[in-house]
Amino acid sequence: MRSSTPCASLRLDWPAVTAADRSAAVLVGLAGAFVTLQCAIRGEWPGAVLAALVTAGVLATQAFVWTRSSRCGPCRLERDGEGRLWWQERGMLPAAARLGPGTRVLGPSLLVEVQPVDRGRFRRRRAWLTPFDVPRAGLRRWTVVLPSTGREACS
């Protein structure tokens, strides 16, 4: 008779601002600059000004969100030896959590959606974690957690 193996304790620390967030901001900035330049070349100055203002507004909003996230510091998702998931933000006690339906493995990266078990303990968090954010070995270990919690393990 085989005994079930105990769950390994795992910890996943992710930064307040991920590489995917930074990449998205760069793409928005480049797209806005392209549209602004194209409008200016065609002589459509109201369109160029509008594109520049919209781009600046989106980037300013993103910078504000990053500043607010950076003050909170890095977050931690941890699975204890009994298989329960715990979420912890800096300065707060750990709260019971579960992986949401948006959790997926995307190639060498991991899209994580963490939801609170008790309403009101924290708000839902999502992050696209790449090897630039978390060591590759850490991401690989968490891909094993997904099937054990009922989440889809393939992209």
PDB file of N, CA, C and O in Angstrom, residues 12-22 65-66 68-77 87-90 110 112 125-135 139:
ATOM      1  N   LEU A  12       6.584  31.696  -3.052  1.00  0.00           N
ATOM      2  CA  LEU A  12       6.738  32.454  -4.285  1.00  0.00           C
ATOM      3  C   LEU A  12       6.682  33.936  -3.944  1.00  0.00           C
ATOM      4  O   LEU A  12       5.636  34.442  -3.547  1.00  0.00           O
ATOM      5  N   ASP A  13       7.811  34.607  -4.038  1.00  0.00           N
ATOM      6  CA  ASP A  13       7.878  36.047  -3.806  1.00  0.00           C
ATOM      7  C   ASP A  13       7.860  36.740  -5.152  1.00  0.00           C
ATOM      8  O   ASP A  13       8.640  36.391  -6.031  1.00  0.00           O
ATOM      9  N   TRP A  14       6.967  37.720  -5.310  1.00  0.00           N
ATOM     10  CA  TRP A  14       6.986  38.457  -6.562  1.00  0.00           C
ATOM     11  C   TRP A  14       7.065  39.943  -6.279  1.00  0.00           C
ATOM     12  O   TRP A  14       6.571  40.431  -5.283  1.00  0.00           O
ATOM     13  N   PRO A  15       7.731  40.651  -7.196  1.00  0.00           N
ATOM     14  CA  PRO A  15       7.926  42.093  -6.990  1.00  0.00           C
ATOM     15  C   PRO A  15       6.631  42.881  -7.163  1.00  0.00           C
ATOM     16  O   PRO A  15       5.670  42.401  -7.768  1.00  0.00           O
ATOM     17  N   ALA A  16       6.639  44.094  -6.635  1.00  0.00           N
ATOM     18  CA  ALA A  16       5.462  44.956  -6.763  1.00  0.00           C
ATOM     19  C   ALA A  16       5.202  45.327  -8.217  1.00  0.00           C
ATOM     20  O   ALA A  16       4.062  45.430  -8.655  1.00  0.00           O
ATOM     21  N   VAL A  17       6.255  45.530  -8.990  1.00  0.00           N
ATOM     22  CA  VAL A  17       6.133  45.860 -10.410  1.00  0.00           C
ATOM     23  C   VAL A  17       6.892  44.786 -11.191  1.00  0.00           C
ATOM     24  O   VAL A  17       8.095  44.628 -11.026  1.00  0.00           O
ATOM     25  N   THR A  18       6.178  44.056 -12.031  1.00  0.00           N
ATOM     26  CA  THR A  18       6.797  42.944 -12.756  1.00  0.00           C
ATOM     27  C   THR A  18       7.359  43.401 -14.099  1.00  0.00           C
ATOM     28  O   THR A  18       7.062  44.498 -14.578  1.00  0.00           O
ATOM     29  N   ALA A  19       8.140  42.531 -14.698  1.00  0.00           N
ATOM     30  CA  ALA A  19       8.716  42.828 -16.016  1.00  0.00           C
ATOM     31  C   ALA A  19       7.618  42.979 -17.072  1.00  0.00           C
ATOM     32  O   ALA A  19       7.739  43.787 -17.990  1.00  0.00           O
ATOM     33  N   ALA A  20       6.537  42.220 -16.936  1.00  0.00           N
ATOM     34  CA  ALA A  20       5.423  42.332 -17.886  1.00  0.00           C
ATOM     35  C   ALA A  20       4.766  43.712 -17.790  1.00  0.00           C
ATOM     36  O   ALA A  20       4.383  44.294 -18.812  1.00  0.00           O
ATOM     37  N   ASP A  21       4.652  44.255 -16.575  1.00  0.00           N
ATOM     38  CA  ASP A  21       4.094  45.610 -16.418  1.00  0.00           C
ATOM     39  C   ASP A  21       4.972  46.641 -17.108  1.00  0.00           C
ATOM     40  O   ASP A  21       4.473  47.535 -17.797  1.00  0.00           O
ATOM     41  N   ARG A  22       6.262  46.523 -16.915  1.00  0.00           N
ATOM     42  CA  ARG A  22       7.188  47.475 -17.535  1.00  0.00           C
ATOM     43  C   ARG A  22       7.153  47.368 -19.058  1.00  0.00           C
ATOM     44  O   ARG A  22       7.176  48.381 -19.761  1.00  0.00           O
ATOM     45  N   VAL A  65       0.073  54.004 -10.417  1.00  0.00           N
ATOM     46  CA  VAL A  65      -0.209  52.656  -9.922  1.00  0.00           C
ATOM     47  C   VAL A  65       1.083  51.988  -9.465  1.00  0.00           C
ATOM     48  O   VAL A  65       1.124  51.323  -8.424  1.00  0.00           O
ATOM     49  N   TRP A  66       2.155  52.148 -10.225  1.00  0.00           N
ATOM     50  CA  TRP A  66       3.439  51.563  -9.828  1.00  0.00           C
ATOM     51  C   TRP A  66       3.939  52.150  -8.522  1.00  0.00           C
ATOM     52  O   TRP A  66       4.459  51.444  -7.676  1.00  0.00           O
ATOM     53  N   ARG A  68       2.163  53.423  -6.104  1.00  0.00           N
ATOM     54  CA  ARG A  68       1.337  52.880  -5.023  1.00  0.00           C
ATOM     55  C   ARG A  68       1.706  51.422  -4.736  1.00  0.00           C
ATOM     56  O   ARG A  68       1.811  51.019  -3.579  1.00  0.00           O
ATOM     57  N   SER A  69       1.942  50.626  -5.775  1.00  0.00           N
ATOM     58  CA  SER A  69       2.320  49.225  -5.588  1.00  0.00           C
ATOM     59  C   SER A  69       3.690  49.093  -4.949  1.00  0.00           C
ATOM     60  O   SER A  69       3.917  48.210  -4.125  1.00  0.00           O
ATOM     61  N   SER A  70       4.609  49.973  -5.309  1.00  0.00           N
ATOM     62  CA  SER A  70       5.965  49.899  -4.761  1.00  0.00           C
ATOM     63  C   SER A  70       5.979  50.195  -3.268  1.00  0.00           C
ATOM     64  O   SER A  70       6.820  49.680  -2.543  1.00  0.00           O
ATOM     65  N   ARG A  71       5.061  51.039  -2.815  1.00  0.00           N
ATOM     66  CA  ARG A  71       4.996  51.325  -1.382  1.00  0.00           C
ATOM     67  C   ARG A  71       4.563  50.099  -0.598  1.00  0.00           C
ATOM     68  O   ARG A  71       4.932  49.935   0.548  1.00  0.00           O
ATOM     69  N   CYS A  72       3.746  49.243  -1.202  1.00  0.00           N
ATOM     70  CA  CYS A  72       3.293  48.029  -0.526  1.00  0.00           C
ATOM     71  C   CYS A  72       4.412  46.997  -0.435  1.00  0.00           C
ATOM     72  O   CYS A  72       4.412  46.162   0.448  1.00  0.00           O
ATOM     73  N   GLY A  73       5.350  47.050  -1.344  1.00  0.00           N
ATOM     74  CA  GLY A  73       6.461  46.107  -1.339  1.00  0.00           C
ATOM     75  C   GLY A  73       6.098  44.797  -2.011  1.00  0.00           C
ATOM     76  O   GLY A  73       4.988  44.616  -2.498  1.00  0.00           O
ATOM     77  N   PRO A  74       7.051  43.872  -2.009  1.00  0.00           N
ATOM     78  CA  PRO A  74       6.795  42.586  -2.647  1.00  0.00           C
ATOM     79  C   PRO A  74       5.763  41.765  -1.876  1.00  0.00           C
ATOM     80  O   PRO A  74       5.573  41.957  -0.683  1.00  0.00           O
ATOM     81  N   CYS A  75       5.095  40.885  -2.573  1.00  0.00           N
ATOM     82  CA  CYS A  75       4.074  40.026  -1.976  1.00  0.00           C
ATOM     83  C   CYS A  75       4.585  38.591  -1.955  1.00  0.00           C
ATOM     84  O   CYS A  75       5.522  38.247  -2.671  1.00  0.00           O
ATOM     85  N   ARG A  76       3.921  37.782  -1.161  1.00  0.00           N
ATOM     86  CA  ARG A  76       4.358  36.391  -1.040  1.00  0.00           C
ATOM     87  C   ARG A  76       3.154  35.461  -1.074  1.00  0.00           C
ATOM     88  O   ARG A  76       2.160  35.683  -0.389  1.00  0.00           O
ATOM     89  N   LEU A  77       3.261  34.412  -1.887  1.00  0.00           N
ATOM     90  CA  LEU A  77       2.297  33.325  -1.917  1.00  0.00           C
ATOM     91  C   LEU A  77       3.037  32.097  -1.427  1.00  0.00           C
ATOM     92  O   LEU A  77       4.100  31.769  -1.942  1.00  0.00           O
ATOM     93  N   TRP A  87      -1.465  33.948   1.509  1.00  0.00           N
ATOM     94  CA  TRP A  87      -1.048  35.174   0.836  1.00  0.00           C
ATOM     95  C   TRP A  87      -0.598  36.163   1.895  1.00  0.00           C
ATOM     96  O   TRP A  87      -1.254  36.339   2.916  1.00  0.00           O
ATOM     97  N   GLN A  88       0.528  36.820   1.655  1.00  0.00           N
ATOM     98  CA  GLN A  88       1.002  37.810   2.611  1.00  0.00           C
ATOM     99  C   GLN A  88       1.557  39.023   1.886  1.00  0.00           C
ATOM    100  O   GLN A  88       2.347  38.893   0.961  1.00  0.00           O
ATOM    101  N   GLU A  89       1.108  40.183   2.322  1.00  0.00           N
ATOM    102  CA  GLU A  89       1.650  41.444   1.845  1.00  0.00           C
ATOM    103  C   GLU A  89       2.483  42.027   2.979  1.00  0.00           C
ATOM    104  O   GLU A  89       2.273  41.691   4.143  1.00  0.00           O
ATOM    105  N   ARG A  90       3.398  42.907   2.628  1.00  0.00           N
ATOM    106  CA  ARG A  90       4.276  43.485   3.638  1.00  0.00           C
ATOM    107  C   ARG A  90       3.459  44.185   4.725  1.00  0.00           C
ATOM    108  O   ARG A  90       2.570  44.964   4.442  1.00  0.00           O
ATOM    109  N   LEU A 110       4.392  32.252 -15.738  1.00  0.00           N
ATOM    110  CA  LEU A 110       3.228  31.827 -14.980  1.00  0.00           C
ATOM    111  C   LEU A 110       2.311  33.021 -14.767  1.00  0.00           C
ATOM    112  O   LEU A 110       2.741  34.072 -14.317  1.00  0.00           O
ATOM    113  N   VAL A 112      -0.579  34.230 -12.561  1.00  0.00           N
ATOM    114  CA  VAL A 112      -1.130  33.839 -11.266  1.00  0.00           C
ATOM    115  C   VAL A 112      -2.269  34.786 -10.887  1.00  0.00           C
ATOM    116  O   VAL A 112      -2.113  35.999 -10.964  1.00  0.00           O
ATOM    117  N   ARG A 125      -5.481  39.525  -6.554  1.00  0.00           N
ATOM    118  CA  ARG A 125      -4.224  39.947  -7.160  1.00  0.00           C
ATOM    119  C   ARG A 125      -3.933  39.089  -8.369  1.00  0.00           C
ATOM    120  O   ARG A 125      -4.140  37.885  -8.353  1.00  0.00           O
ATOM    121  N   ARG A 126      -3.438  39.741  -9.404  1.00  0.00           N
ATOM    122  CA  ARG A 126      -3.006  39.032 -10.612  1.00  0.00           C
ATOM    123  C   ARG A 126      -1.620  39.507 -10.975  1.00  0.00           C
ATOM    124  O   ARG A 126      -1.310  40.693 -10.847  1.00  0.00           O
ATOM    125  N   ALA A 127      -0.816  38.592 -11.459  1.00  0.00           N
ATOM    126  CA  ALA A 127       0.520  38.962 -11.916  1.00  0.00           C
ATOM    127  C   ALA A 127       0.968  37.973 -12.977  1.00  0.00           C
ATOM    128  O   ALA A 127       0.660  36.780 -12.905  1.00  0.00           O
ATOM    129  N   TRP A 128       1.691  38.482 -13.951  1.00  0.00           N
ATOM    130  CA  TRP A 128       2.318  37.635 -14.955  1.00  0.00           C
ATOM    131  C   TRP A 128       3.776  37.572 -14.557  1.00  0.00           C
ATOM    132  O   TRP A 128       4.523  38.538 -14.704  1.00  0.00           O
ATOM    133  N   LEU A 129       4.183  36.430 -14.036  1.00  0.00           N
ATOM    134  CA  LEU A 129       5.535  36.258 -13.526  1.00  0.00           C
ATOM    135  C   LEU A 129       6.392  35.569 -14.573  1.00  0.00           C
ATOM    136  O   LEU A 129       6.059  34.495 -15.064  1.00  0.00           O
ATOM    137  N   THR A 130       7.481  36.208 -14.907  1.00  0.00           N
ATOM    138  CA  THR A 130       8.418  35.691 -15.900  1.00  0.00           C
ATOM    139  C   THR A 130       9.736  35.351 -15.205  1.00  0.00           C
ATOM    140  O   THR A 130       9.934  35.699 -14.042  1.00  0.00           O
ATOM    141  N   PRO A 131      10.645  34.700 -15.902  1.00  0.00           N
ATOM    142  CA  PRO A 131      11.958  34.436 -15.310  1.00  0.00           C
ATOM    143  C   PRO A 131      12.731  35.714 -14.952  1.00  0.00           C
ATOM    144  O   PRO A 131      13.696  35.653 -14.201  1.00  0.00           O
ATOM    145  N   PHE A 132      12.303  36.864 -15.447  1.00  0.00           N
ATOM    146  CA  PHE A 132      12.936  38.119 -15.051  1.00  0.00           C
ATOM    147  C   PHE A 132      12.489  38.546 -13.648  1.00  0.00           C
ATOM    148  O   PHE A 132      13.143  39.360 -13.011  1.00  0.00           O
ATOM    149  N   ASP A 133      11.342  38.032 -13.188  1.00  0.00           N
ATOM    150  CA  ASP A 133      10.799  38.386 -11.879  1.00  0.00           C
ATOM    151  C   ASP A 133      11.125  37.358 -10.804  1.00  0.00           C
ATOM    152  O   ASP A 133      11.405  37.702  -9.668  1.00  0.00           O
ATOM    153  N   VAL A 134      11.024  36.100 -11.170  1.00  0.00           N
ATOM    154  CA  VAL A 134      11.194  34.988 -10.240  1.00  0.00           C
ATOM    155  C   VAL A 134      12.173  34.008 -10.875  1.00  0.00           C
ATOM    156  O   VAL A 134      12.117  33.789 -12.089  1.00  0.00           O
ATOM    157  N   PRO A 135      13.071  33.409 -10.094  1.00  0.00           N
ATOM    158  CA  PRO A 135      13.992  32.426 -10.679  1.00  0.00           C
ATOM    159  C   PRO A 135      13.227  31.314 -11.411  1.00  0.00           C
ATOM    160  O   PRO A 135      12.157  30.888 -10.983  1.00  0.00           O
ATOM    161  N   LEU A 139       9.569  29.073 -10.658  1.00  0.00           N
ATOM    162  CA  LEU A 139       8.391  28.993 -11.536  1.00  0.00           C
ATOM    163  C   LEU A 139       8.080  27.544 -11.889  1.00  0.00           C
ATOM    164  O   LEU A 139       6.928  27.129 -11.916  1.00  0.00           O
TER     165      LEU A 139
END
